[in-house]
Coordinates of C-alpha atoms and ligand atoms in Angstrom, one line a residue:
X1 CA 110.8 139.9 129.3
X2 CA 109.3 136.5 130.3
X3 CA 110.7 134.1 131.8
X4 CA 112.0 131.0 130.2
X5 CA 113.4 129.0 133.3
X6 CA 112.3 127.3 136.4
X7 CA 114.5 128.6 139.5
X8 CA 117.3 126.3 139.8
X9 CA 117.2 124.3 143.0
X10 CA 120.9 124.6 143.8
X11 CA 120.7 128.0 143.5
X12 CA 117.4 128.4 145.0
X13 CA 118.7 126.9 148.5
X14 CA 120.5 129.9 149.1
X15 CA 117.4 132.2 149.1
X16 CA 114.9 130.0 151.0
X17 CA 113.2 131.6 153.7
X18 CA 112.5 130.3 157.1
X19 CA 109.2 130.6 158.1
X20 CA 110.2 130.9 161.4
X21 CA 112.5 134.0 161.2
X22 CA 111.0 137.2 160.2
X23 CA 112.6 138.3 156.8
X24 CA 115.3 141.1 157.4
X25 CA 114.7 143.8 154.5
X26 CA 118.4 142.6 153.1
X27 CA 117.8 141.3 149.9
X28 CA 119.5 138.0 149.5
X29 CA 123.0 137.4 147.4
X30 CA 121.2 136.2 145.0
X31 CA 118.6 139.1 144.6
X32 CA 121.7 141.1 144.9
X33 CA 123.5 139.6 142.1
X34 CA 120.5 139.5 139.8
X35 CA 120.3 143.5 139.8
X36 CA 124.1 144.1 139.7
X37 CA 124.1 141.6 136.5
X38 CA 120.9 143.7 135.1
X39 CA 122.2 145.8 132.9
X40 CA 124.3 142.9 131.1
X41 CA 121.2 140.7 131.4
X42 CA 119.1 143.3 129.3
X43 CA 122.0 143.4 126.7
X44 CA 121.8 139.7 126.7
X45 CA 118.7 137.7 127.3
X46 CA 116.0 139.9 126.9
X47 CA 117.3 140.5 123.2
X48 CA 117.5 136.5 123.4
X49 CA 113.8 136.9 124.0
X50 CA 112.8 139.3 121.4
X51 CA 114.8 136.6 119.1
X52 CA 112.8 133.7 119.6
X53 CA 109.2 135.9 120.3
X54 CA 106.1 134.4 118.0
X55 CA 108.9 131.6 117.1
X56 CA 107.8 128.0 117.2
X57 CA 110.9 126.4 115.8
X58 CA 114.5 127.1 116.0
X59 CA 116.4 127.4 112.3
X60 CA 119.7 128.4 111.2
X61 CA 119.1 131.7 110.8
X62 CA 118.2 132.2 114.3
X63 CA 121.0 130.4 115.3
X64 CA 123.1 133.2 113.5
X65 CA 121.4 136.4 114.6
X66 CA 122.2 134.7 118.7
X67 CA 125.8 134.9 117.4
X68 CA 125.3 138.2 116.3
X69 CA 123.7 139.0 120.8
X70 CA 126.1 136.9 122.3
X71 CA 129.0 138.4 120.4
X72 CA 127.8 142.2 121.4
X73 CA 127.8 141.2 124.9
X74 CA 131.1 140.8 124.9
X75 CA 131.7 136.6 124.8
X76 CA 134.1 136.5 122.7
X77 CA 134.7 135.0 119.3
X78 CA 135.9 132.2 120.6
X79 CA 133.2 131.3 123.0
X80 CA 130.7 132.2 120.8
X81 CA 131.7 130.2 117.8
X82 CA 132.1 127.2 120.2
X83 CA 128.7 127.8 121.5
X84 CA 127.4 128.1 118.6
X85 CA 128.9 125.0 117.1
X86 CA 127.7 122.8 119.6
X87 CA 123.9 124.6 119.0
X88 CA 123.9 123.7 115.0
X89 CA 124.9 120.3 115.9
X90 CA 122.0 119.9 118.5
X91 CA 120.0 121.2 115.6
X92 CA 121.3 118.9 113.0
X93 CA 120.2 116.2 115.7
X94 CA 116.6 117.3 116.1
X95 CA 117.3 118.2 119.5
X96 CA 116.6 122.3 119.3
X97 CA 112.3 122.0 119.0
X98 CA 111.7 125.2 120.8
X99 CA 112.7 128.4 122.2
X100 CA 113.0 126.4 125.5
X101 CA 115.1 123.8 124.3
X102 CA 117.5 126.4 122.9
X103 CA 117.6 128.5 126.2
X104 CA 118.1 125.2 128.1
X105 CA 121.1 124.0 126.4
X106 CA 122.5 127.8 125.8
X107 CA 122.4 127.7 129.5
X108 CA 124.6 124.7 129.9
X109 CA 126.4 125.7 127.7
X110 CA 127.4 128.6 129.2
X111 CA 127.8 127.3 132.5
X112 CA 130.3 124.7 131.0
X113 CA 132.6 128.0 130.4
X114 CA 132.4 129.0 133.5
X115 CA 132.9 126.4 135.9
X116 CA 136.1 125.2 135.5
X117 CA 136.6 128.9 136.7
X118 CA 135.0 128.8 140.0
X119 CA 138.0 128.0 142.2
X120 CA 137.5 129.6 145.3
X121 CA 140.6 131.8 147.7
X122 CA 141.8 129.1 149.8
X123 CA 143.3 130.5 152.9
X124 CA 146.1 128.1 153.5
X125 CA 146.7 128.5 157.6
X126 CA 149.6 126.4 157.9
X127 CA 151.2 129.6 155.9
X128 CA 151.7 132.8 158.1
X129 CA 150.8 134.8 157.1
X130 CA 149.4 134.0 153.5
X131 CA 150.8 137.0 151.9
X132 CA 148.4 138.3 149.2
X133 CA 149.7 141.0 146.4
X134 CA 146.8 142.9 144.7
X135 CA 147.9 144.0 141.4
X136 CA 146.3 145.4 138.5
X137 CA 146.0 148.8 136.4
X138 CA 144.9 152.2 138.1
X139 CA 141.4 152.5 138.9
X140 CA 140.4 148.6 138.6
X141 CA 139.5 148.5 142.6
X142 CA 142.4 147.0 143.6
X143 CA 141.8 149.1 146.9
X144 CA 138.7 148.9 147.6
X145 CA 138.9 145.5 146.5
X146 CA 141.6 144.9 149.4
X147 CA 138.7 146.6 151.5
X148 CA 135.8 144.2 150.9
X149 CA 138.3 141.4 151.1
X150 CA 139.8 142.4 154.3
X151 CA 136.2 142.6 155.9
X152 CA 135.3 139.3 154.6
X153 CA 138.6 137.6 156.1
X154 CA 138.1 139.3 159.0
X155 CA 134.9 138.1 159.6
X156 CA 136.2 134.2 158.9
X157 CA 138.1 134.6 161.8
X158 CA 141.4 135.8 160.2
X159 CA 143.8 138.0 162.1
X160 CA 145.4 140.6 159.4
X161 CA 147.6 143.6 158.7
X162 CA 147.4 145.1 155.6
X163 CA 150.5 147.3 153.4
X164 CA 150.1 150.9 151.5
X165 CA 152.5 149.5 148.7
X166 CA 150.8 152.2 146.2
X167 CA 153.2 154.8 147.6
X168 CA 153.2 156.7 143.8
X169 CA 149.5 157.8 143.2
X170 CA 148.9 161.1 146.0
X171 CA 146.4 159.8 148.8
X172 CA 146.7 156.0 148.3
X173 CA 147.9 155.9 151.5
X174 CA 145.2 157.6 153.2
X175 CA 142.7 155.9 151.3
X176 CA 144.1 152.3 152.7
X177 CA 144.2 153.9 156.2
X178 CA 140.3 154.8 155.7
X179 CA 139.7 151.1 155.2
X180 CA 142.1 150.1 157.7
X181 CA 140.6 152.6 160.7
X182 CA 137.1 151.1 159.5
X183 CA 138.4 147.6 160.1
X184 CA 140.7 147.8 162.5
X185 CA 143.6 145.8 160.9
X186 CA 147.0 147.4 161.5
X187 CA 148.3 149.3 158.4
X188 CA 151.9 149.4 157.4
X189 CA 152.4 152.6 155.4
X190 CA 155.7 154.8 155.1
X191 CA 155.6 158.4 153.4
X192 CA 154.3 158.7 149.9
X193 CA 157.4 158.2 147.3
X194 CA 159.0 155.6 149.4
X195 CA 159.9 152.5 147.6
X196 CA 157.0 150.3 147.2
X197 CA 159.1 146.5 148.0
X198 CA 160.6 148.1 150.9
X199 CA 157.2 149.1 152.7
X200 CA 155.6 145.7 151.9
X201 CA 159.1 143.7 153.0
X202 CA 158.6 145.4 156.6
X203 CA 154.4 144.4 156.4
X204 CA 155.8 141.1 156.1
X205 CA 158.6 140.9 158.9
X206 CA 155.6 143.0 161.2
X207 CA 153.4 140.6 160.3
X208 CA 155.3 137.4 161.2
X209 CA 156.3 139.1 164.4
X210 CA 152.9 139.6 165.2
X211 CA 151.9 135.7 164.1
X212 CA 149.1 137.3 161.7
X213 CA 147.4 135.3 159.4
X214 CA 146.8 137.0 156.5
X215 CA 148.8 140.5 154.8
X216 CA 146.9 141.7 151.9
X217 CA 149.5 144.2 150.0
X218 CA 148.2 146.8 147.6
X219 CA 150.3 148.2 144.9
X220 CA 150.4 150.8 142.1
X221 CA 147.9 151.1 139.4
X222 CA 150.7 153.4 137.7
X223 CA 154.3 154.8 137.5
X224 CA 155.5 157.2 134.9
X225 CA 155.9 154.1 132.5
X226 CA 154.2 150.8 131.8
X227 CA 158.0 148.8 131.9
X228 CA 159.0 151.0 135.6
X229 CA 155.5 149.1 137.5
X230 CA 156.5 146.0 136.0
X231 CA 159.9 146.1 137.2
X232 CA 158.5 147.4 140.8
X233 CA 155.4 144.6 140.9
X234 CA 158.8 142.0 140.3
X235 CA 161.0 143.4 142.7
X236 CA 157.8 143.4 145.1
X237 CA 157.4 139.6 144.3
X238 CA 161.7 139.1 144.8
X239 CA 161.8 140.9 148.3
X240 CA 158.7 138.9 149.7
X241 CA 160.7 135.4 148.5
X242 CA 164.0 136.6 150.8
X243 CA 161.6 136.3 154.3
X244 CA 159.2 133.6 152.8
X245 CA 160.1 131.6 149.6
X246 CA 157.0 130.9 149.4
X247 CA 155.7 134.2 148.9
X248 CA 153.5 135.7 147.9
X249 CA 151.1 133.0 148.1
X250 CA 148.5 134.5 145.9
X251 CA 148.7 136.9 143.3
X252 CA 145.0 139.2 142.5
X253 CA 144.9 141.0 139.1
X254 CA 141.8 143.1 139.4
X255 CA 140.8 143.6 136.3
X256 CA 137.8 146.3 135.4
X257 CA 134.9 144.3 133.7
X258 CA 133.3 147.9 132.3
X259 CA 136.9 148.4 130.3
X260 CA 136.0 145.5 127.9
X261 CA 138.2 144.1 125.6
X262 CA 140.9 146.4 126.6
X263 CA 140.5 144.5 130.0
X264 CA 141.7 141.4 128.5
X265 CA 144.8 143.2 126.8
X266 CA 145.9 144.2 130.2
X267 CA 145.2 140.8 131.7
X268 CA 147.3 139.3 129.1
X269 CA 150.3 141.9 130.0
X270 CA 150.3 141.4 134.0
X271 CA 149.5 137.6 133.5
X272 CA 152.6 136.9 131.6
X273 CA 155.2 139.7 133.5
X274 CA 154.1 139.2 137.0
X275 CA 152.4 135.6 137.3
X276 CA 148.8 135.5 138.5
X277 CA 146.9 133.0 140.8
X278 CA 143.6 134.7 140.6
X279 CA 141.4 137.1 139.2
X280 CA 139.1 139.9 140.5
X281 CA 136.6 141.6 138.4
X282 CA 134.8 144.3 139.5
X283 CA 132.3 146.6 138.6
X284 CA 130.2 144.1 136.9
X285 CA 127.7 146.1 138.0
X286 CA 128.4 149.3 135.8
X287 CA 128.4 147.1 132.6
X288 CA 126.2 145.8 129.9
X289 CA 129.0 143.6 129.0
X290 CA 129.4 141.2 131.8
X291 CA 129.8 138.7 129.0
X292 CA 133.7 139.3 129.2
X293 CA 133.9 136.7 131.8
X294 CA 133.1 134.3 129.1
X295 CA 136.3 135.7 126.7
X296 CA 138.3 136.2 130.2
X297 CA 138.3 132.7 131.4
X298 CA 138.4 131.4 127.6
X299 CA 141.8 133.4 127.4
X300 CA 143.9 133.2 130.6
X301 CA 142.1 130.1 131.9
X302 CA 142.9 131.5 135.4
X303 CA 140.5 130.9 138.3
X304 CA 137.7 133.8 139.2
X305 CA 138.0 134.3 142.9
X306 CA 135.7 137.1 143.4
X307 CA 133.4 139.7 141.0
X308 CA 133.0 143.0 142.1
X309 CA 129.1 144.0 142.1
X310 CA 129.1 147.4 143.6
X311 CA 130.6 150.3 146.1
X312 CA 129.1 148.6 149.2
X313 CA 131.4 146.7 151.4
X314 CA 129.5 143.5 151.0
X315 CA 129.7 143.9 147.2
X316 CA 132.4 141.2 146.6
X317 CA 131.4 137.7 146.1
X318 CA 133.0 134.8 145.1
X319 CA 132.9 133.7 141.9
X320 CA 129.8 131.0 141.5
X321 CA 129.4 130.1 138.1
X322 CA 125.8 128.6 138.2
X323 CA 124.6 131.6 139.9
X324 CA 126.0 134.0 137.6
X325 CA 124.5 132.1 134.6
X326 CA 121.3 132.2 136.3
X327 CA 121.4 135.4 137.4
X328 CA 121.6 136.4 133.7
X329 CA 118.5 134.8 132.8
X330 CA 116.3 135.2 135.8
X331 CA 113.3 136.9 135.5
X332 CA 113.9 140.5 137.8
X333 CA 110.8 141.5 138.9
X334 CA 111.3 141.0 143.0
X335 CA 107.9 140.7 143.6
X336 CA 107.9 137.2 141.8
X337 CA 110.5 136.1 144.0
X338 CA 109.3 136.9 147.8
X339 CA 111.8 133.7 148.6
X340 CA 114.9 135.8 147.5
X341 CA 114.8 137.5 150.8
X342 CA 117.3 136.1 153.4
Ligands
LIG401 N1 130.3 150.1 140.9 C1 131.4 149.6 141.3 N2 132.5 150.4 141.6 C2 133.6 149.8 142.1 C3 133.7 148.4 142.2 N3 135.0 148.1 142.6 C4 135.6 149.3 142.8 N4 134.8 150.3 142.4 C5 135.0 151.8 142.4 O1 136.1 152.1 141.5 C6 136.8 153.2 141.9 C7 138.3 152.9 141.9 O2 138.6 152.0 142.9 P1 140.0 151.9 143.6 O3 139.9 150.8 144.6 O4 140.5 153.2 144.1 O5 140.9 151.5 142.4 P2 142.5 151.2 142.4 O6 142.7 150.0 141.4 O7 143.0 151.0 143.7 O8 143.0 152.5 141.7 P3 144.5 153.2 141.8 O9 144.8 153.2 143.2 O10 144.4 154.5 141.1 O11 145.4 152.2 141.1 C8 136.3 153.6 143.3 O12 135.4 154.7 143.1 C9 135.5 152.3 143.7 O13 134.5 152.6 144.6 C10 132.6 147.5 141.8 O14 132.6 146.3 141.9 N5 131.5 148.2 141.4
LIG402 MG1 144.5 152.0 144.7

């Protein structure tokens, strides 16, 4: 595939080189982002390419057979059609003259979806601790999620104690006490079978004893029925309000990008039973259908905090919405990009 766009400044800042530090072998976030987002990228632009190949003008045809890409990557109907809309009136204008124009404004476009979005975890430290409840169906990452998180905070400057509240699925508990030994952020586990709101209502009294600034609580993915982890995730949220009313002070839905549609059906379930301040959505990387950010955020309207983008324990970033469009149409060859090395 060619490339169609210039590197974007703003993104481009992050990936500088100085000339005065040797370059580490780490590729840079950006670099990082670009393969993770490669296998949606194929499903997406480079069939954008082949679309507009040996084309000099942009028609309505065309205009339909990008419906047809953007809708198989998963945008949504929605998105697309509103996309697409604001692409036949450009047309109508004269303002669609080449390929580039049309890759230009799709761009925008697309960023224009995304942004409102890109609302950051804000650590409010006037709160202690700022109790945060991962929730989500089994096998999301809601664990290892609480993993990659739990470094990241850490490495802010956060102290924090973390709570095995999946006490249903066998080895949940070791597999938080993995991440926890790795760490070393306290753990507050009971036996496997215990009730879930009564471990994560003593993380919460440990953790203001100890003045910590941050308890990240994992729950279950899944109980014997879909109505009994509702009814646990709410009693969860009603024992955490008796020793802060303000708790929990952020609620995480992980949400598994590679499940698709079905994704969003979930999303729709926990968003309306549990209340949810923010989404995760990981293994962007394993998909060709990272386009179900587009139908996510189009849908619930809740803020991205972080994207999943692999197994490594760096491999959670916050949610940048120009980078992420970018990333979709950047060129991958590395060796064109010698400045994407940090
Ligand atoms: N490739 C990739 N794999 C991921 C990502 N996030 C999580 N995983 C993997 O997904 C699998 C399930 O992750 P868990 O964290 O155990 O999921 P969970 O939601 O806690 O699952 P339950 O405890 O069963 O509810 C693990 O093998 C993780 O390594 C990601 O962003 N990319
Ligand atoms: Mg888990």
């Amino acid at each position: 595939m060619f490339n169609f766009f210039k590197k974007d400044p703003k993104v481009a800042q992050d990936t500088q080189t100085n000339p005065d530090k040797p370059a580490p072998s780490k590729p840079s976030l950006f670099a990082r982002l670009k393969s993770s987002l490669s296998r949606t990228r194929t499903q997406l632009t480079s069939k954008l390419a082949n679309l507009v190949l040996g084309k000099k003008e942009i028609d309505a045809e065309l205009l339909h057979q990008l419906e047809k890409i953007l809708l198989e990557a998963d945008l949504g109907v929605v998105v697309t059609k509103n996309i697409i809309q604001k692409l036949t009136q450009s047309l109508d204008r004269k303002q669609l003259n080449n390929p580039q124009d049309l890759f230009t404004q799709l761009k925008t476009e697309l960023e224009s979806h995304l942004l409102p979005l890109e609302q950051p975890l804000v650590i409010n430290t006037e709160t202690k601790p700022f109790v945060i409840m991962m929730i989500g169906v089994n096998g999301t990452g809601k664990t290892t999620s609480i993993g990659k998180l739990a470094h990241q905070l850490k490495n802010q400057g956060h102290s924090l104690c973390l709570a095995a509240g999946d006490t249903f699925r066998a080895a949940a508990v070791e597999q938080l006490q993995v991440w926890a030994d790795r760490l070393a952020v306290p753990l507050i586990k009971q036996h496997s079978g215990a009730d879930s709101a009564s471990v994560i209502f003593d993380a919460l009294q440990s953790c203001q004893a100890k003045e910590q600034d941050i308890l990240i609580a994992d729950t279950a993915g899944r109980l014997h029925t879909k109505s009994n982890l509702m009814d646990e995730l709410k009693k969860i949220k009603r024992v955490l309000g008796k020793l802060d009313p303000t708790a929990p002070h952020e609620v995480l839905l992980v949400i598994d990008a590679t499940t698709g549609q079905n994704a969003l059906q979930q999303a729709e379930v926990f968003t309306k039973e549990i209340g949810v301040t923010g989404l995760i959505l990981t293994k962007l990387d394993g998909t060709a259908r990272g386009g179900i950010v587009f139908a996510i955020g189009q849908k619930l309207g809740l803020p991205i905090r972080y994207i999943g983008v692999g197994e490594d324990i760096e491999d959670l970033r916050p949610f940048d919405a120009k980078a992420f469009v970018e990333a979709l149409f950047e060129e991958t060859e590395e060796t064109e990009h010698t400045s994407d090395k940090i």
